[in-house]
Short mmCIF file of C-alpha atoms and ligand atoms in Angstrom, two decimals:
data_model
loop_
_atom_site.label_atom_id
_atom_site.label_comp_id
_atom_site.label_asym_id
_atom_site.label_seq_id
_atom_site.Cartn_x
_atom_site.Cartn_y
_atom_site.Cartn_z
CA UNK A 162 -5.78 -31.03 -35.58
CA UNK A 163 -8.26 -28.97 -37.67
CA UNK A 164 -11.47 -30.54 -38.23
CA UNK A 165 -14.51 -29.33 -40.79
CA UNK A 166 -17.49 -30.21 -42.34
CA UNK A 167 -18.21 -30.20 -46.33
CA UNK A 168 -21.49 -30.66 -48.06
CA UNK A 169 -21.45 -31.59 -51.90
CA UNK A 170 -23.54 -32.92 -54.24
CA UNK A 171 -21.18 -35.90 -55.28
CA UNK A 172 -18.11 -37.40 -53.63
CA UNK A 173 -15.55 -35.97 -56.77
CA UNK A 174 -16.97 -32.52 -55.97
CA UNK A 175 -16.49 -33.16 -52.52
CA UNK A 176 -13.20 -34.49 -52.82
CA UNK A 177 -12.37 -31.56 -55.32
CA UNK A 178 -13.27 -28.67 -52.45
CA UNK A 179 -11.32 -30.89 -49.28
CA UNK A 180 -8.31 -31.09 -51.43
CA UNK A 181 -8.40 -27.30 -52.78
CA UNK A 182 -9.05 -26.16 -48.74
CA UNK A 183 -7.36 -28.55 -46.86
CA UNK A 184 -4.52 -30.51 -49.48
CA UNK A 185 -3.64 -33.77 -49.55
CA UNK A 186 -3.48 -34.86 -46.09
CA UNK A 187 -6.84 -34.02 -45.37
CA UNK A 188 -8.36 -37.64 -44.02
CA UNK A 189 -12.20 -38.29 -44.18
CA UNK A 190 -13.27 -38.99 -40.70
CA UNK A 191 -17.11 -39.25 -41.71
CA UNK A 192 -19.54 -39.35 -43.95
CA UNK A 193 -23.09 -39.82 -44.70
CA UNK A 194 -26.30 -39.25 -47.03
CA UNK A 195 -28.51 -35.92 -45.90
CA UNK A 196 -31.40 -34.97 -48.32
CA UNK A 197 -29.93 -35.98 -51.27
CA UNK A 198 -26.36 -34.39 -49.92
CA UNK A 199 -23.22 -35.71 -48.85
CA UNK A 200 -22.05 -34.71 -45.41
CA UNK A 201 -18.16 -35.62 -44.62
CA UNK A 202 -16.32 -34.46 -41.62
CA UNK A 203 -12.76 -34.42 -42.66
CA UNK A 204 -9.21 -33.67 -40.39
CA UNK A 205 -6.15 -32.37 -41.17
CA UNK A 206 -2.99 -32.16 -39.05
CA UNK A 207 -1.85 -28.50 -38.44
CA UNK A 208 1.94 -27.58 -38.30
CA UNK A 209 1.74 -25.82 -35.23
CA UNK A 210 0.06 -28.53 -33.44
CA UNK A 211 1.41 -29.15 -30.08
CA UNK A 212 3.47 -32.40 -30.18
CA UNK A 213 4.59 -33.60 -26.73
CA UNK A 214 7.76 -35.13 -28.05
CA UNK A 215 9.21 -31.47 -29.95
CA UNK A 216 11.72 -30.50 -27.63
CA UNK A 217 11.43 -27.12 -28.59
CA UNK A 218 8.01 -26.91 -27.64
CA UNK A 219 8.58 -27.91 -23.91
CA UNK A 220 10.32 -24.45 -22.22
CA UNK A 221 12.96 -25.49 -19.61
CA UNK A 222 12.48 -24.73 -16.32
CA UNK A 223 15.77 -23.20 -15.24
CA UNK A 224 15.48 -24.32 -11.41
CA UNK A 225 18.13 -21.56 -10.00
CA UNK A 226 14.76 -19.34 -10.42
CA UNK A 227 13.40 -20.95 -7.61
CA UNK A 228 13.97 -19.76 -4.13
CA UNK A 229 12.74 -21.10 -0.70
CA UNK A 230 10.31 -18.47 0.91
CA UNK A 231 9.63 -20.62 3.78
CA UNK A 232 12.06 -17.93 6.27
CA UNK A 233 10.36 -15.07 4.39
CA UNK A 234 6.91 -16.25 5.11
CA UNK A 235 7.61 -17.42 8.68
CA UNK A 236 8.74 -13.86 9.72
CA UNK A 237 5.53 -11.95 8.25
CA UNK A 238 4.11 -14.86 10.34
CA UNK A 239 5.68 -13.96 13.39
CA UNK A 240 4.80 -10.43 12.94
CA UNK A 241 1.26 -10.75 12.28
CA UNK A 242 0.81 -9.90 9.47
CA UNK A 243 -2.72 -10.23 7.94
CA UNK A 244 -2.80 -13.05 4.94
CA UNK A 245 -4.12 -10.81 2.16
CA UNK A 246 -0.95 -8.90 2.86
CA UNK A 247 1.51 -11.26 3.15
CA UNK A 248 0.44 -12.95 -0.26
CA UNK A 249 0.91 -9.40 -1.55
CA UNK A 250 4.74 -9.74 -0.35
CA UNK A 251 5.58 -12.66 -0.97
CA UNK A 252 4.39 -12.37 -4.59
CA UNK A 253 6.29 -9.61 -4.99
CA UNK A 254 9.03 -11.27 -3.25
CA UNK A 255 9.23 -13.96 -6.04
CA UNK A 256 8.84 -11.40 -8.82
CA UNK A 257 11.93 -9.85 -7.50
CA UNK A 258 13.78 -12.82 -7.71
CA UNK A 259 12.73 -13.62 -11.09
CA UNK A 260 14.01 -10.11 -11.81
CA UNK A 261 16.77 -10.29 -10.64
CA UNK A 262 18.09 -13.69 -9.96
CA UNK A 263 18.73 -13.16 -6.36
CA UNK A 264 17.37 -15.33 -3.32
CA UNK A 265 19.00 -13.83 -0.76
CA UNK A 266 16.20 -12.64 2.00
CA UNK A 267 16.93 -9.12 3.05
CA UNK A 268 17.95 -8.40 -0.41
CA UNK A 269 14.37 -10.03 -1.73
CA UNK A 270 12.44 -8.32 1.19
CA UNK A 271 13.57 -4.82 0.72
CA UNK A 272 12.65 -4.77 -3.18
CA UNK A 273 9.31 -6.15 -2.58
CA UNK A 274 8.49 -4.25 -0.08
CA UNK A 275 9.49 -1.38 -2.28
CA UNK A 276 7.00 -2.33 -4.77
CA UNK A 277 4.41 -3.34 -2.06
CA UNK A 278 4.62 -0.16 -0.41
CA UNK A 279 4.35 3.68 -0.50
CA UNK A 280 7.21 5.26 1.40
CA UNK A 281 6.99 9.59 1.66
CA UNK A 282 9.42 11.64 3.58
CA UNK A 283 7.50 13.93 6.72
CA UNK A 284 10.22 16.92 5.78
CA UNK A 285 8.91 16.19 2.22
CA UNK A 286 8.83 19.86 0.57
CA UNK A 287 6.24 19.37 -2.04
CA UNK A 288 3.93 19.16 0.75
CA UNK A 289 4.49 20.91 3.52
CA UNK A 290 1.29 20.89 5.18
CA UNK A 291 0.23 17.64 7.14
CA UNK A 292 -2.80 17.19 9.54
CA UNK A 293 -2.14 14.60 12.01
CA UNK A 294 -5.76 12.08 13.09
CA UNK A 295 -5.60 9.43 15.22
CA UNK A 296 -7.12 8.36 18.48
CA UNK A 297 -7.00 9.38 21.72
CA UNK A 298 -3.10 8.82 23.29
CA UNK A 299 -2.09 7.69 20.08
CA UNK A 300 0.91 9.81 19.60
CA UNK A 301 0.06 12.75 17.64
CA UNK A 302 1.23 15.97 19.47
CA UNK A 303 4.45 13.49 20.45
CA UNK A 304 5.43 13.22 16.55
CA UNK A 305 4.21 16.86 15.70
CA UNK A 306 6.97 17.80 18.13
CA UNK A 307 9.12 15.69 17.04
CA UNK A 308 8.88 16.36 13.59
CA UNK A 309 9.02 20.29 14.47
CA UNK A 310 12.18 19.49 15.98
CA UNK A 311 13.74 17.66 12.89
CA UNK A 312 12.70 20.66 11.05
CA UNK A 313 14.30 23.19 12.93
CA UNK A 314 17.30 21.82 12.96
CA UNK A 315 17.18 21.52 9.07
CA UNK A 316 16.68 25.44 9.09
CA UNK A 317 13.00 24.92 7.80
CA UNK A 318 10.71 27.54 8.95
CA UNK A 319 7.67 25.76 10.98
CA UNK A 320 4.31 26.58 12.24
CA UNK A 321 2.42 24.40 14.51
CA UNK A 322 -1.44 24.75 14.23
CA UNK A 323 -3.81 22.87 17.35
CA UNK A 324 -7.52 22.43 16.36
CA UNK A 325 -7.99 20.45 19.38
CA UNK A 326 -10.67 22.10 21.78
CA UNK A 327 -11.36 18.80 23.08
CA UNK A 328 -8.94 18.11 25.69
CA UNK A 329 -7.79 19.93 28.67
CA UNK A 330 -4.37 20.74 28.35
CA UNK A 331 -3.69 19.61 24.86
CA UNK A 332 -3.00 23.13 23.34
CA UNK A 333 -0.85 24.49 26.69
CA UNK A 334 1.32 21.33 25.66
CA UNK A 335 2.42 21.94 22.31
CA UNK A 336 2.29 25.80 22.87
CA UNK A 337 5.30 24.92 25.39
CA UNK A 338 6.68 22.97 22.60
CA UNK A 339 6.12 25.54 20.16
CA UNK A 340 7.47 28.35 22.49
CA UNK A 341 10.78 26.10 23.70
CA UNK A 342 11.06 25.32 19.82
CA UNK A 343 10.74 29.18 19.01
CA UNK A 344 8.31 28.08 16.35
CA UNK A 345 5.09 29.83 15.57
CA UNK A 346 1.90 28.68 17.61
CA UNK A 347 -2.16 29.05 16.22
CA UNK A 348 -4.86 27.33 17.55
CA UNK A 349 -8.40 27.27 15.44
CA UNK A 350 -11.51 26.10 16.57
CA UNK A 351 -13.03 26.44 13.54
CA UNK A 352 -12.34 24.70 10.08
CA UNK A 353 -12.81 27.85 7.90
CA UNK A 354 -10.11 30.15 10.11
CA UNK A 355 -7.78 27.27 10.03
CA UNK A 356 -8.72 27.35 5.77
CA UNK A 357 -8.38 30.90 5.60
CA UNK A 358 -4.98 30.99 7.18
CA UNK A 359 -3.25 28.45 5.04
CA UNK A 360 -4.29 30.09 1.97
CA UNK A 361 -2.96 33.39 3.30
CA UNK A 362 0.33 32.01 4.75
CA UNK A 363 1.28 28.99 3.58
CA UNK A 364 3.96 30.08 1.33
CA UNK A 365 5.97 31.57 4.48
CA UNK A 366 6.40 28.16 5.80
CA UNK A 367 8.18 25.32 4.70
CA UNK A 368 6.52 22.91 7.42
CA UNK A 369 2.89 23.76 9.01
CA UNK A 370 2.08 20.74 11.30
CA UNK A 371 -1.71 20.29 12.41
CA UNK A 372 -3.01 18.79 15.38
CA UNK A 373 -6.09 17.27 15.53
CA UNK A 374 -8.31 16.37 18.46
CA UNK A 375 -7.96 12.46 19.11
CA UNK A 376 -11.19 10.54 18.59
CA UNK A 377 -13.06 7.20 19.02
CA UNK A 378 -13.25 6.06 14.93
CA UNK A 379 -16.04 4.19 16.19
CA UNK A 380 -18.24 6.84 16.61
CA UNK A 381 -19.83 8.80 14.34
CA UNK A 382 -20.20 12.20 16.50
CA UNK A 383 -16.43 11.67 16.75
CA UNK A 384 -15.56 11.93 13.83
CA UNK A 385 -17.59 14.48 12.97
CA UNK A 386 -15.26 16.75 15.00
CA UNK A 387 -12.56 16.37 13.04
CA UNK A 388 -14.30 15.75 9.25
CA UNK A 389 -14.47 20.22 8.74
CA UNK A 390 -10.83 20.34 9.28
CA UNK A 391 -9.93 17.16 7.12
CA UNK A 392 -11.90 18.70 4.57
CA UNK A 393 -10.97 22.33 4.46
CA UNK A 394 -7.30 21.42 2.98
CA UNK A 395 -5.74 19.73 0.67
CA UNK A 396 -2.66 18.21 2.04
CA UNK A 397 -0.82 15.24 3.81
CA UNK A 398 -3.69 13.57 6.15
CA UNK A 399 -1.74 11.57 8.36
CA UNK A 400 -2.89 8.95 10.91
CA UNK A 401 -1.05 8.05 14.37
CA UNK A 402 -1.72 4.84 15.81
CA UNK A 403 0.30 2.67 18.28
CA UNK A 404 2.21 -0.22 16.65
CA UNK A 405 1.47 -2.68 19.51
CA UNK A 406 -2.42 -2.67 18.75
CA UNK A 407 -3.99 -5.59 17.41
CA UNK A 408 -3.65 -6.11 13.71
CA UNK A 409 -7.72 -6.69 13.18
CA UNK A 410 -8.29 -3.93 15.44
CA UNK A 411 -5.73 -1.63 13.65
CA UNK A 412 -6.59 -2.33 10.48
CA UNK A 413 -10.53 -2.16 11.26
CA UNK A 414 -9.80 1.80 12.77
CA UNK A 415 -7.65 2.50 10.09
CA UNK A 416 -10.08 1.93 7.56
CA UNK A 417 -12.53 4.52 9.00
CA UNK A 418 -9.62 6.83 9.24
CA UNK A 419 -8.79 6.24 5.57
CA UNK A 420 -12.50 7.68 4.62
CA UNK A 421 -12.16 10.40 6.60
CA UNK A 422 -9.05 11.17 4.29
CA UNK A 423 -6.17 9.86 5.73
CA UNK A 424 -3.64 8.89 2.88
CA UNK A 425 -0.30 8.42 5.01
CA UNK A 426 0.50 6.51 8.74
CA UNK A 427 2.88 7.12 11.42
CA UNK A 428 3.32 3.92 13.98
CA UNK A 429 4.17 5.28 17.36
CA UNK A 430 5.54 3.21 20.61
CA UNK A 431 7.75 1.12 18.28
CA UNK A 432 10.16 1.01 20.80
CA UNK A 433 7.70 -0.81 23.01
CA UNK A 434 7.00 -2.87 20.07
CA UNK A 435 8.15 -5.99 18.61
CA UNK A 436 5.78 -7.19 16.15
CA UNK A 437 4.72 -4.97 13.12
CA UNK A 438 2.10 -6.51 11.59
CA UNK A 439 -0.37 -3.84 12.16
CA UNK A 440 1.94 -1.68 10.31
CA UNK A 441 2.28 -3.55 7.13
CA UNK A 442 -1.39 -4.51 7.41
CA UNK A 443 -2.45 -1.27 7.69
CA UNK A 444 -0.48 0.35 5.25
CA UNK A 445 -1.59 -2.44 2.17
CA UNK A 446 -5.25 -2.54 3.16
CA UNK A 447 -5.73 0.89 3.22
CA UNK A 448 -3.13 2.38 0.68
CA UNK A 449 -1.49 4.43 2.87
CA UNK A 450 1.85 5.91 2.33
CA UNK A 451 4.32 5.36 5.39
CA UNK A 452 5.96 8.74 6.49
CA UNK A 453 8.16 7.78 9.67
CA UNK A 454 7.84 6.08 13.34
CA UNK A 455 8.44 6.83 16.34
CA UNK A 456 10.27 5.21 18.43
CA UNK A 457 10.98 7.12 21.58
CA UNK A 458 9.04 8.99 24.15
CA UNK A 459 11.56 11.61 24.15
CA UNK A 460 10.68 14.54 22.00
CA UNK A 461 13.88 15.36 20.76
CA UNK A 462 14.88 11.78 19.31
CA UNK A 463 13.23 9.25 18.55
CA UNK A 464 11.71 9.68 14.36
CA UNK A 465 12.70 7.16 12.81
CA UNK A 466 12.89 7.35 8.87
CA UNK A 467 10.29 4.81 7.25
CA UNK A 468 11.58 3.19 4.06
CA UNK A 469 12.06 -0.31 2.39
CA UNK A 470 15.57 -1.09 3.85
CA UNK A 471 14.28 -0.05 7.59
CA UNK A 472 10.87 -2.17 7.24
CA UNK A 473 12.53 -5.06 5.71
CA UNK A 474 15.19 -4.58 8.73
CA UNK A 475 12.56 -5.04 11.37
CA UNK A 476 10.87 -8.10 9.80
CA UNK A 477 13.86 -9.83 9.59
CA UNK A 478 15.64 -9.42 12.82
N1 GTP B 630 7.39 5.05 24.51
C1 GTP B 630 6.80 5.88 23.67
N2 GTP B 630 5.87 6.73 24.12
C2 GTP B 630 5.27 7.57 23.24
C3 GTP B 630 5.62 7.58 21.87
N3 GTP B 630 4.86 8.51 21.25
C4 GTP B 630 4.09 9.06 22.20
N4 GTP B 630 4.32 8.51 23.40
C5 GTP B 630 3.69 8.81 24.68
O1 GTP B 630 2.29 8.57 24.55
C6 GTP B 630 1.55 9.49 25.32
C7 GTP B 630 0.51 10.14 24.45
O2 GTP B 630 1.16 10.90 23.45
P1 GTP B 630 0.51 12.24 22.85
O3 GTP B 630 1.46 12.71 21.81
O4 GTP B 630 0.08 13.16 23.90
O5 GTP B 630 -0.76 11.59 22.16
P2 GTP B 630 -1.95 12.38 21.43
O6 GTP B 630 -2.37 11.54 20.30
O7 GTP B 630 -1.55 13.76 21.11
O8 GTP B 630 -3.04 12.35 22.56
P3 GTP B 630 -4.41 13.20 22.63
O9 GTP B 630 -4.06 14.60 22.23
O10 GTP B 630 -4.84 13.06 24.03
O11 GTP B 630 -5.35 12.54 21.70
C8 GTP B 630 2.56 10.47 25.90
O12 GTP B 630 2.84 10.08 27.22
C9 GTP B 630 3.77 10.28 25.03
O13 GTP B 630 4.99 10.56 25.71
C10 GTP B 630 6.62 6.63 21.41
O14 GTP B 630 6.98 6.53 20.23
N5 GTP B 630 7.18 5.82 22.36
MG1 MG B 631 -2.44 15.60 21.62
#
């Protein structure tokens, strides 16, 4: 219903301009005397009014779209993960089956988690330089091994760069590594020679793994010894942490880690782990793309691949 008002001298000249604007079906709702002026407020039905009893105007709900999320929910549930994050899921969950007409769980889970998540390879080739933060214990000469390992076997040339002058012992460790692994060993103290030598080499390598010393995100002297090395490069920042930790605590450390310029996370002691909450908490709150777990102490298994079909494995089993 469209309603106006028209002021005329007279009620033919008012009648004249209701009928030329508004035709014949105009009705006069009211009307009165203003100054020597005649005020009406007149009405007049529109076509595309909404009319409860048009069939065509009420859409059908076509209730196959529908899909019980109750299981879905329960297992982000059971793995902890944070609210804000499981609404993420499970809204991309239910896009997915709108999409695609399917209810079925792992099949829903995967896709969202596809669109939920970043997923990026640790052997990825566009980027072969990745700096490895994290805190103290948390895993991070472990997976540099590790992912030296996977390397050599593919045939890719590796160097292995320690910047940690903080613990006893850490370099002697990897520089075993690196020497069993016949893979080149440098360790910098100093952000600049660790700057200098990427630009000059980093074309010879198709991997170049750094270690970093583990600190306390907590505390800003901390992380003050790692912030030169984070940033002299551009390149994958990637933060360790322990999948068993909990989620508020993860998540809370992560974040600091994520301003110091860590853009990707690799979960360690998942095979001391059941619930991953921290994971998919972590990696939502703080944008970070997941690169690989591990899942073993051993050095020369034990990195797993990181992608939708694995994730959505774990939640659901
Ligand atoms: N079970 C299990 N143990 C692991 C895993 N990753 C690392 N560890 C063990 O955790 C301990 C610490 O690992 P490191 O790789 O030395 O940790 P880090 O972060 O380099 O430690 P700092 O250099 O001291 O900061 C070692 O005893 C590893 O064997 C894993 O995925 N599963
Ligand atoms: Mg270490």
């Amino acid at each position: 219903m469209k309603i106006k008002k028209f002021i005329a001298g007279t009620m033919p000249a008012a009648l004249a301009q209701i009928k030329s604007e508004l035709g014949d079906d105009a009705v006069i709702l009211s009307s009165e005397t203003i100054d020597g002026q005649l005020h009406l407020t007149v009405a007049v039905d529109e076509a595309e009014d909404f009319d409860f009893a048009a069939d065509e105007t009420i859409k059908k709900i076509d209730t196959k779209a529908f899909f019980d999320e109750t299981s879905l929910r329960d297992a982000l549930d059971y793995h902890g993960v944070l609210e804000l994050v499981q609404y993420h899921i499970l809204s991309a969950c239910r896009e997915v089956n709108r999409k695609y007409g399917r209810a079925d769980d792992m099949f829903v889970m995967r896709n969202a988690l596809e669109k939920t998540f970043k997923f990026k390879s640790l052997l990825d080739n566009m980027t072969p330089v990745k700096m490895f933060m994290g805190t103290p214990g948390s895993g991070k000469s472990t997976a540099i091994a590790k992912i030296a390992t996977q390397a050599k076997l593919k045939g890719i040339k590796t160097s292995i760069i320690s910047t940690d002058n903080i613990r006893a012992g850490a370099n002697k460790q990897l520089e075993s590594f690196a020497a069993i692994l016949d893979v080149d060993f440098i360790f910098y103290k100093e952000a600049r020679e660790l700057f200098r030598y990427i630009k000059n080499h980093v074309e010879e390598y198709g991997c170049v793994l750094i270690d970093t010393p583990g600190i306390n995100p907590f505390i800003k002297s901390e992380l003050d010894k790692v912030a030169p090395f984070v940033d002299s490069l551009k390149c994958d920042k990637i933060l360790t942490f322990d999948a068993g930790r909990n989620v508020y605590e993860a998540v809370e450390a992560a974040e600091i880690f994520s301003e110091l310029g860590a853009t990707g996370l690799l979960p360690t002691r998942l095979d001391l782990t059941r619930r991953i909450g921290s994971i998919l908490s972590i990696a939502d709150c703080c944008n970070m793309a997941l690169s690989g777990a591990s899942v073993s102490a051993s050095i020369a298994k034990g990195m797993a691949e990181m992608n939708a079909a694995s994730l959505a494995k774990l939640i659901l089993s």
